[in-house]
């Protein structure tokens, strides 16, 4: 049913249950995991002109490498992993990659924010769910150790 699973990661420790779910689904369906790290350069547009973009860019790409290494470590031999790093807005990069690379499923974390937090902060997961051309499995992540890892499917 699934051949290509898109797994966006931000490199946070809270991503572990999300990666676990993606690995389990990929193993069950003999699927390839597209591990995607999005460098959101727009967040640094307001820096003073004298700030070296090269230094910041290098740090961001080091974070990407570390995040993708962690995906490979957790997935281990459950499924093959393709590493992808792009510069864009996260929700746009995720939706575009799912479409352009014929992914069948997106597995991503969500903090489950509601109310005013969601209105003020926005939600990458919510934007992806609304715009994605494929089903999205969201796995709730918490700041503290995760004990409830039930996924939520949205088509």
CSV table of N, CA and C in Angstrom, one decimal:
chain,number,residue,atom,x,y,z
A,1,UNK,N,0.8,-1.2,0.0
A,1,UNK,CA,0.0,0.0,0.0
A,1,UNK,C,0.9,1.3,0.0
A,2,UNK,N,1.9,1.3,0.8
A,2,UNK,CA,2.8,2.4,0.8
A,2,UNK,C,4.2,2.0,0.3
A,3,UNK,N,4.7,2.8,-0.6
A,3,UNK,CA,6.1,2.5,-1.2
A,3,UNK,C,7.1,3.6,-0.7
A,4,UNK,N,6.6,4.8,-0.6
A,4,UNK,CA,7.5,5.9,-0.2
A,4,UNK,C,6.8,6.7,0.9
A,5,UNK,N,7.5,6.7,2.0
A,5,UNK,CA,7.0,7.4,3.2
A,5,UNK,C,7.8,8.7,3.5
A,6,UNK,N,7.2,9.8,3.5
A,6,UNK,CA,7.9,11.1,3.8
A,6,UNK,C,7.9,11.3,5.3
A,7,UNK,N,9.1,11.5,5.8
A,7,UNK,CA,9.3,11.7,7.3
A,7,UNK,C,10.0,13.0,7.5
A,8,UNK,N,9.3,14.1,7.6
A,8,UNK,CA,9.9,15.4,7.9
A,8,UNK,C,10.5,15.4,9.4
A,9,UNK,N,11.7,15.9,9.6
A,9,UNK,CA,12.2,15.9,10.9
A,9,UNK,C,12.8,17.3,11.2
A,10,UNK,N,12.7,17.7,12.5
A,10,UNK,CA,13.4,18.9,12.9
A,10,UNK,C,14.6,18.7,13.8
A,11,UNK,N,14.9,17.4,14.0
A,11,UNK,CA,16.1,17.0,14.8
A,11,UNK,C,15.9,17.0,16.3
A,12,UNK,N,14.7,17.3,16.7
A,12,UNK,CA,14.4,17.4,18.2
A,12,UNK,C,14.3,16.0,18.8
A,13,UNK,N,14.6,15.9,20.0
A,13,UNK,CA,14.5,14.6,20.7
A,13,UNK,C,13.1,14.0,20.7
A,14,UNK,N,12.1,15.0,20.7
A,14,UNK,CA,10.7,14.6,20.7
A,14,UNK,C,10.3,13.8,19.4
A,15,UNK,N,11.2,13.8,18.4
A,15,UNK,CA,10.9,13.1,17.1
A,15,UNK,C,11.0,11.6,17.2
A,16,UNK,N,11.6,11.1,18.2
A,16,UNK,CA,11.8,9.6,18.3
A,16,UNK,C,10.6,8.8,18.1
A,17,UNK,N,9.4,9.1,18.8
A,17,UNK,CA,8.2,8.2,18.5
A,17,UNK,C,7.7,8.4,17.1
A,18,UNK,N,7.9,9.6,16.5
A,18,UNK,CA,7.5,9.8,15.1
A,18,UNK,C,8.3,8.9,14.2
A,19,UNK,N,9.6,8.9,14.4
A,19,UNK,CA,10.5,8.1,13.6
A,19,UNK,C,10.2,6.6,13.8
A,20,UNK,N,9.9,6.2,15.0
A,20,UNK,CA,9.5,4.8,15.3
A,20,UNK,C,8.3,4.4,14.5
A,21,UNK,N,7.3,5.3,14.5
A,21,UNK,CA,6.0,5.0,13.7
A,21,UNK,C,6.3,4.9,12.2
A,22,UNK,N,7.1,5.8,11.7
A,22,UNK,CA,7.4,5.7,10.3
A,22,UNK,C,8.2,4.5,10.0
A,23,UNK,N,9.1,4.1,10.8
A,23,UNK,CA,9.9,2.9,10.6
A,23,UNK,C,9.0,1.6,10.6
A,24,UNK,N,8.1,1.6,11.6
A,24,UNK,CA,7.2,0.4,11.7
A,24,UNK,C,6.3,0.3,10.4
A,25,UNK,N,5.8,1.4,10.0
A,25,UNK,CA,4.9,1.4,8.7
A,25,UNK,C,5.8,1.0,7.5
A,26,UNK,N,6.9,1.6,7.4
A,26,UNK,CA,7.8,1.3,6.3
A,26,UNK,C,8.2,-0.2,6.3
A,27,UNK,N,8.5,-0.8,7.5
A,27,UNK,CA,8.9,-2.2,7.5
A,27,UNK,C,7.7,-3.1,7.2
A,28,UNK,N,6.5,-2.7,7.6
A,28,UNK,CA,5.3,-3.5,7.3
A,28,UNK,C,5.0,-3.5,5.8
A,29,UNK,N,5.3,-2.4,5.1
A,29,UNK,CA,5.0,-2.3,3.7
A,29,UNK,C,6.2,-2.3,2.8
A,30,UNK,N,7.4,-2.7,3.3
A,30,UNK,CA,8.6,-2.7,2.6
A,30,UNK,C,8.8,-1.4,1.8
A,31,UNK,N,8.7,-0.3,2.5
A,31,UNK,CA,8.7,1.0,1.9
A,31,UNK,C,10.0,1.7,2.1
A,32,UNK,N,10.3,2.7,1.3
A,32,UNK,CA,11.4,3.6,1.5
A,32,UNK,C,11.0,4.8,2.3
A,33,UNK,N,11.9,5.2,3.2
A,33,UNK,CA,11.6,6.4,4.0
A,33,UNK,C,12.4,7.6,3.4
A,34,UNK,N,11.7,8.7,3.1
A,34,UNK,CA,12.3,9.9,2.6
A,34,UNK,C,12.4,10.8,3.9
A,35,UNK,N,13.6,10.8,4.5
A,35,UNK,CA,13.8,11.7,5.7
A,35,UNK,C,14.1,13.1,5.2
A,36,UNK,N,13.3,14.0,5.5
A,36,UNK,CA,13.4,15.4,5.0
A,36,UNK,C,13.7,16.4,6.1
A,37,UNK,N,14.7,17.1,6.0
A,37,UNK,CA,15.0,18.2,6.9
A,37,UNK,C,14.9,19.5,6.1
A,38,UNK,N,14.1,20.4,6.6
A,38,UNK,CA,13.9,21.7,5.9
A,38,UNK,C,14.7,22.8,6.6
A,39,UNK,N,15.6,23.4,5.9
A,39,UNK,CA,16.3,24.6,6.4
A,39,UNK,C,15.4,25.8,6.1
A,40,UNK,N,14.8,26.4,7.2
A,40,UNK,CA,13.9,27.5,7.0
A,40,UNK,C,14.7,28.8,7.1
A,41,UNK,N,15.3,29.2,6.0
A,41,UNK,CA,16.2,30.3,6.0
A,41,UNK,C,15.4,31.6,6.2
A,42,UNK,N,14.1,31.6,5.9
A,42,UNK,CA,13.3,32.8,6.1
A,42,UNK,C,13.3,33.3,7.5
A,43,UNK,N,13.5,32.4,8.4
A,43,UNK,CA,13.5,32.8,9.8
A,43,UNK,C,14.7,33.7,10.2
A,44,UNK,N,15.7,33.8,9.3
A,44,UNK,CA,16.9,34.5,9.5
A,44,UNK,C,17.0,35.8,8.7
A,45,UNK,N,15.9,36.1,8.0
A,45,UNK,CA,15.9,37.3,7.1
A,45,UNK,C,16.1,38.6,7.8
A,46,UNK,N,15.7,38.6,9.1
A,46,UNK,CA,15.7,39.9,9.8
A,46,UNK,C,17.1,40.1,10.5
A,47,UNK,N,18.0,39.3,10.3
A,47,UNK,CA,19.4,39.5,10.9
A,47,UNK,C,20.1,40.7,10.3
A,48,UNK,N,20.9,41.3,11.1
A,48,UNK,CA,21.6,42.5,10.6
A,48,UNK,C,22.5,42.1,9.4
A,49,UNK,N,22.7,43.0,8.5
A,49,UNK,CA,23.4,42.8,7.3
A,49,UNK,C,24.8,42.3,7.5
A,50,UNK,N,25.5,42.7,8.6
A,50,UNK,CA,26.8,42.3,8.9
A,50,UNK,C,26.9,40.9,9.4
A,51,UNK,N,25.8,40.2,9.7
A,51,UNK,CA,25.8,38.8,10.1
A,51,UNK,C,26.2,38.0,8.9
A,52,UNK,N,27.1,37.0,9.1
A,52,UNK,CA,27.6,36.1,8.1
A,52,UNK,C,26.5,35.0,7.8
A,53,UNK,N,25.9,35.1,6.6
A,53,UNK,CA,24.9,34.0,6.3
A,53,UNK,C,25.7,32.7,6.1
A,54,UNK,N,26.9,32.7,5.6
A,54,UNK,CA,27.7,31.5,5.4
A,54,UNK,C,27.8,30.7,6.7
A,55,UNK,N,28.1,31.4,7.8
A,55,UNK,CA,28.3,30.8,9.1
A,55,UNK,C,27.0,30.2,9.6
A,56,UNK,N,25.9,31.0,9.4
A,56,UNK,CA,24.6,30.5,9.8
A,56,UNK,C,24.1,29.3,9.0
A,57,UNK,N,24.3,29.4,7.7
A,57,UNK,CA,24.0,28.3,6.8
A,57,UNK,C,24.7,27.0,7.1
A,58,UNK,N,26.0,27.2,7.4
A,58,UNK,CA,26.8,26.0,7.8
A,58,UNK,C,26.3,25.4,9.1
A,59,UNK,N,25.9,26.2,10.1
A,59,UNK,CA,25.3,25.6,11.3
A,59,UNK,C,24.0,24.9,11.0
A,60,UNK,N,23.2,25.5,10.2
A,60,UNK,CA,21.9,24.9,9.8
A,60,UNK,C,22.1,23.6,9.1
A,61,UNK,N,23.0,23.5,8.2
A,61,UNK,CA,23.3,22.2,7.5
A,61,UNK,C,23.9,21.2,8.4
A,62,UNK,N,24.7,21.6,9.4
A,62,UNK,CA,25.2,20.7,10.4
A,62,UNK,C,24.0,20.1,11.2
A,63,UNK,N,23.0,20.9,11.6
A,63,UNK,CA,21.8,20.5,12.3
A,63,UNK,C,21.1,19.5,11.4
A,64,UNK,N,21.0,19.7,10.1
A,64,UNK,CA,20.3,18.8,9.2
A,64,UNK,C,21.0,17.5,9.2
A,65,UNK,N,22.3,17.5,9.1
A,65,UNK,CA,23.1,16.2,9.1
A,65,UNK,C,22.9,15.4,10.4
A,66,UNK,N,22.9,16.1,11.5
A,66,UNK,CA,22.7,15.5,12.8
A,66,UNK,C,21.3,14.9,12.9
A,67,UNK,N,20.3,15.6,12.4
A,67,UNK,CA,18.9,15.2,12.5
A,67,UNK,C,18.7,13.9,11.6
A,68,UNK,N,19.3,13.9,10.4
A,68,UNK,CA,19.1,12.8,9.5
A,68,UNK,C,19.9,11.6,10.0
A,69,UNK,N,21.1,11.8,10.6
A,69,UNK,CA,21.8,10.7,11.2
A,69,UNK,C,21.0,10.1,12.3
A,70,UNK,N,20.2,10.9,13.1
A,70,UNK,CA,19.4,10.3,14.1
A,70,UNK,C,18.2,9.5,13.5
A,71,UNK,N,17.7,9.9,12.4
A,71,UNK,CA,16.6,9.1,11.7
A,71,UNK,C,17.2,7.8,11.3
A,72,UNK,N,18.4,7.8,10.7
A,72,UNK,CA,19.0,6.5,10.3
A,72,UNK,C,19.3,5.6,11.5
A,73,UNK,N,19.7,6.2,12.6
A,73,UNK,CA,20.0,5.4,13.8
A,73,UNK,C,18.8,4.7,14.3
A,74,UNK,N,17.7,5.5,14.4
A,74,UNK,CA,16.5,4.9,15.0
A,74,UNK,C,15.8,3.9,14.0
A,75,UNK,N,15.8,4.2,12.7
A,75,UNK,CA,15.2,3.3,11.8
A,75,UNK,C,16.0,2.0,11.7
A,76,UNK,N,17.3,2.2,11.8
A,76,UNK,CA,18.3,1.1,11.8
A,76,UNK,C,18.1,0.3,10.5
A,77,UNK,N,17.8,-1.0,10.6
A,77,UNK,CA,17.7,-1.8,9.4
A,77,UNK,C,16.2,-2.2,9.1
A,78,UNK,N,15.3,-1.4,9.7
A,78,UNK,CA,13.9,-1.7,9.4
A,78,UNK,C,13.4,-1.3,8.0
A,79,UNK,N,14.1,-0.3,7.5
A,79,UNK,CA,13.7,0.2,6.2
A,79,UNK,C,14.9,1.1,5.6
A,80,UNK,N,15.0,1.2,4.3
A,80,UNK,CA,16.0,2.1,3.7
A,80,UNK,C,15.6,3.5,3.9
A,81,UNK,N,16.6,4.4,4.0
A,81,UNK,CA,16.3,5.8,4.3
A,81,UNK,C,17.0,6.6,3.2
A,82,UNK,N,16.3,7.5,2.6
A,82,UNK,CA,16.9,8.5,1.6
A,82,UNK,C,16.9,9.8,2.4
A,83,UNK,N,18.1,10.5,2.4
A,83,UNK,CA,18.2,11.7,3.1
A,83,UNK,C,18.0,12.9,2.2
A,84,UNK,N,17.2,13.9,2.6
A,84,UNK,CA,16.9,15.0,1.8
A,84,UNK,C,17.0,16.3,2.6
A,85,UNK,N,17.7,17.3,2.1
A,85,UNK,CA,17.8,18.6,2.8
A,85,UNK,C,17.4,19.6,1.8
A,86,UNK,N,16.4,20.5,2.1
A,86,UNK,CA,16.0,21.6,1.2
A,86,UNK,C,15.9,22.9,2.0
A,87,UNK,N,16.0,24.0,1.3
A,87,UNK,CA,15.7,25.3,1.9
A,87,UNK,C,14.4,25.8,1.4
A,88,UNK,N,13.5,26.0,2.4
A,88,UNK,CA,12.1,26.5,2.1
A,88,UNK,C,11.4,26.7,3.4
A,89,UNK,N,10.1,27.1,3.3
A,89,UNK,CA,9.2,27.1,4.4
A,89,UNK,C,8.9,25.7,4.7
A,90,UNK,N,8.8,25.2,5.9
A,90,UNK,CA,8.6,23.8,6.2
A,90,UNK,C,7.3,23.2,5.6
A,91,UNK,N,6.2,23.8,5.8
A,91,UNK,CA,5.0,23.2,5.3
A,91,UNK,C,5.0,23.1,3.7
A,92,UNK,N,5.5,24.1,3.1
A,92,UNK,CA,5.6,24.1,1.6
A,92,UNK,C,6.6,23.0,1.1
A,93,UNK,N,7.7,22.9,1.8
A,93,UNK,CA,8.7,21.9,1.4
A,93,UNK,C,8.1,20.5,1.5
A,94,UNK,N,7.4,20.2,2.6
A,94,UNK,CA,6.9,18.9,2.9
A,94,UNK,C,5.8,18.6,1.8
A,95,UNK,N,4.9,19.5,1.6
A,95,UNK,CA,3.8,19.2,0.6
A,95,UNK,C,4.4,19.0,-0.8
A,96,UNK,N,5.3,19.9,-1.2
A,96,UNK,CA,6.0,19.8,-2.5
A,96,UNK,C,6.7,18.5,-2.7
A,97,UNK,N,7.5,18.1,-1.6
A,97,UNK,CA,8.3,16.9,-1.8
A,97,UNK,C,7.4,15.7,-1.9
A,98,UNK,N,6.3,15.7,-1.1
A,98,UNK,CA,5.4,14.5,-1.2
A,98,UNK,C,4.8,14.4,-2.6
A,99,UNK,N,4.5,15.5,-3.2
A,99,UNK,CA,3.9,15.5,-4.5
A,99,UNK,C,5.0,15.2,-5.6
A,100,UNK,N,6.1,15.9,-5.5
A,100,UNK,CA,7.1,15.7,-6.6
A,100,UNK,C,7.8,14.3,-6.6
A,101,UNK,N,7.9,13.7,-5.4
A,101,UNK,CA,8.6,12.4,-5.3
A,101,UNK,C,7.7,11.3,-5.1
A,102,UNK,N,6.4,11.5,-5.4
A,102,UNK,CA,5.4,10.4,-5.4
A,102,UNK,C,5.3,9.7,-4.1
A,103,UNK,N,5.4,10.4,-3.0
A,103,UNK,CA,5.3,9.8,-1.7
A,103,UNK,C,3.8,9.3,-1.5
A,104,UNK,N,3.6,8.2,-0.7
A,104,UNK,CA,2.3,7.7,-0.5
A,104,UNK,C,1.7,8.1,0.8
A,105,UNK,N,2.6,8.5,1.7
A,105,UNK,CA,2.2,8.8,3.1
A,105,UNK,C,3.2,9.8,3.7
A,106,UNK,N,2.7,10.7,4.5
A,106,UNK,CA,3.5,11.6,5.3
A,106,UNK,C,3.3,11.3,6.8
A,107,UNK,N,4.4,11.0,7.5
A,107,UNK,CA,4.4,10.8,8.9
A,107,UNK,C,5.1,11.9,9.6
A,108,UNK,N,4.4,12.6,10.4
A,108,UNK,CA,5.0,13.8,11.1
A,108,UNK,C,4.5,14.0,12.5
A,109,UNK,N,5.3,14.7,13.3
A,109,UNK,CA,4.9,15.0,14.6
A,109,UNK,C,4.0,16.2,14.7
A,110,UNK,N,3.2,16.3,15.8
A,110,UNK,CA,2.4,17.4,16.1
A,110,UNK,C,2.4,17.6,17.6
A,111,UNK,N,2.5,18.9,18.0
A,111,UNK,CA,2.4,19.2,19.4
A,111,UNK,C,1.0,19.2,20.0
A,112,UNK,N,0.0,19.1,19.1
A,112,UNK,CA,-1.4,19.1,19.6
A,112,UNK,C,-1.8,20.4,20.2
A,113,UNK,N,-1.2,21.5,19.8
A,113,UNK,CA,-1.6,22.8,20.3
A,113,UNK,C,-3.0,23.1,19.8
A,114,UNK,N,-3.7,23.9,20.7
A,114,UNK,CA,-5.0,24.3,20.3
A,114,UNK,C,-5.3,25.7,20.7
A,115,UNK,N,-6.5,26.2,20.4
A,115,UNK,CA,-6.9,27.5,20.8
A,115,UNK,C,-5.9,28.6,20.4
A,116,UNK,N,-5.6,29.5,21.3
A,116,UNK,CA,-4.8,30.7,20.9
A,116,UNK,C,-3.4,30.4,20.5
A,117,UNK,N,-2.8,29.3,21.1
A,117,UNK,CA,-1.5,28.9,20.7
A,117,UNK,C,-1.4,28.6,19.2
A,118,UNK,N,-2.4,27.9,18.7
A,118,UNK,CA,-2.4,27.5,17.3
A,118,UNK,C,-2.6,28.8,16.5
A,119,UNK,N,-3.5,29.7,16.9
A,119,UNK,CA,-3.7,30.9,16.1
A,119,UNK,C,-2.5,31.8,16.1
A,120,UNK,N,-1.8,31.9,17.2
A,120,UNK,CA,-0.6,32.7,17.2
A,120,UNK,C,0.6,32.1,16.6
A,121,UNK,N,0.8,30.8,16.8
A,121,UNK,CA,2.0,30.2,16.4
A,121,UNK,C,1.9,29.5,15.0
A,122,UNK,N,0.7,29.2,14.6
A,122,UNK,CA,0.5,28.4,13.4
A,122,UNK,C,0.9,27.0,13.6
A,123,UNK,N,0.7,26.2,12.7
A,123,UNK,CA,1.0,24.8,12.8
A,123,UNK,C,1.5,24.2,11.5
A,124,UNK,N,2.7,23.8,11.5
A,124,UNK,CA,3.2,23.1,10.3
A,124,UNK,C,2.4,21.9,9.9
A,125,UNK,N,2.1,21.1,11.0
A,125,UNK,CA,1.3,19.9,10.8
A,125,UNK,C,-0.1,20.2,10.2
A,126,UNK,N,-0.7,21.2,10.8
A,126,UNK,CA,-2.1,21.6,10.3
A,126,UNK,C,-2.0,22.0,8.8
A,127,UNK,N,-1.0,22.8,8.5
A,127,UNK,CA,-0.9,23.3,7.1
A,127,UNK,C,-0.7,22.1,6.2
A,128,UNK,N,0.2,21.2,6.6
A,128,UNK,CA,0.4,20.0,5.7
A,128,UNK,C,-0.8,19.2,5.6
A,129,UNK,N,-1.5,18.9,6.7
A,129,UNK,CA,-2.8,18.1,6.6
A,129,UNK,C,-3.7,18.8,5.6
A,130,UNK,N,-3.9,20.1,5.6
A,130,UNK,CA,-4.8,20.8,4.7
A,130,UNK,C,-4.4,20.8,3.3
A,131,UNK,N,-3.1,20.7,3.0
A,131,UNK,CA,-2.6,20.9,1.6
A,131,UNK,C,-2.0,19.6,1.0
A,132,UNK,N,-1.8,18.6,1.8
A,132,UNK,CA,-1.0,17.4,1.3
A,132,UNK,C,-1.9,16.7,0.3
A,133,UNK,N,-1.2,16.2,-0.8
A,133,UNK,CA,-1.8,15.4,-1.8
A,133,UNK,C,-2.0,13.9,-1.4
A,134,UNK,N,-1.5,13.5,-0.2
A,134,UNK,CA,-1.5,12.2,0.3
A,134,UNK,C,-1.9,12.1,1.7
A,135,UNK,N,-2.3,11.0,2.3
A,135,UNK,CA,-2.6,10.9,3.7
A,135,UNK,C,-1.5,11.3,4.6
A,136,UNK,N,-1.9,11.9,5.7
A,136,UNK,CA,-0.9,12.4,6.7
A,136,UNK,C,-1.2,11.7,8.0
A,137,UNK,N,-0.1,11.0,8.6
A,137,UNK,CA,-0.2,10.4,9.9
A,137,UNK,C,0.5,11.3,10.8
A,138,UNK,N,-0.3,11.8,11.8
A,138,UNK,CA,0.4,12.7,12.8
A,138,UNK,C,0.5,11.9,14.1
A,139,UNK,N,1.7,12.1,14.7
A,139,UNK,CA,2.0,11.5,16.0
A,139,UNK,C,2.2,12.6,17.0
A,140,UNK,N,1.4,12.6,18.0
A,140,UNK,CA,1.6,13.6,19.0
A,140,UNK,C,2.9,13.5,19.8
A,141,UNK,N,3.6,14.6,19.9
A,141,UNK,CA,4.9,14.6,20.6
A,141,UNK,C,4.7,15.5,21.8
A,142,UNK,N,5.4,15.2,22.9
A,142,UNK,CA,5.3,16.0,24.1
A,142,UNK,C,6.7,16.5,24.5
A,143,UNK,N,6.8,17.5,25.3
A,143,UNK,CA,8.0,18.1,25.8
A,143,UNK,C,8.7,17.0,26.7
A,144,UNK,N,7.9,16.4,27.5
A,144,UNK,CA,8.4,15.3,28.4
A,144,UNK,C,8.4,14.0,27.7
A,145,UNK,N,9.0,13.0,28.3
A,145,UNK,CA,9.0,11.6,27.7
A,145,UNK,C,7.6,11.2,27.2
A,146,UNK,N,7.6,10.7,26.0
A,146,UNK,CA,6.3,10.3,25.4
A,146,UNK,C,5.9,8.9,25.8
A,147,UNK,N,4.7,8.8,26.3
A,147,UNK,CA,4.1,7.5,26.7
A,147,UNK,C,3.0,7.1,25.8
A,148,UNK,N,2.2,8.0,25.3
A,148,UNK,CA,1.1,7.8,24.5
A,148,UNK,C,1.4,8.1,23.1
A,149,UNK,N,1.6,7.0,22.2
A,149,UNK,CA,2.1,7.3,20.9
A,149,UNK,C,1.2,6.8,19.8
A,150,UNK,N,-0.1,6.9,20.1
A,150,UNK,CA,-1.1,6.5,19.1
A,150,UNK,C,-1.1,7.5,18.0
A,151,UNK,N,-1.0,7.0,16.7
A,151,UNK,CA,-1.0,7.9,15.6
A,151,UNK,C,-2.4,8.3,15.2
A,152,UNK,N,-2.6,9.4,14.5
A,152,UNK,CA,-3.9,9.8,14.0
A,152,UNK,C,-3.8,9.9,12.5
A,153,UNK,N,-4.6,9.2,11.8
A,153,UNK,CA,-4.6,9.3,10.3
A,153,UNK,C,-5.6,10.3,9.8
A,154,UNK,N,-5.1,11.1,8.8
A,154,UNK,CA,-6.0,12.1,8.1
A,154,UNK,C,-5.7,11.9,6.7
A,155,UNK,N,-6.8,11.9,5.9
A,155,UNK,CA,-6.7,11.7,4.5
A,155,UNK,C,-7.1,12.9,3.8
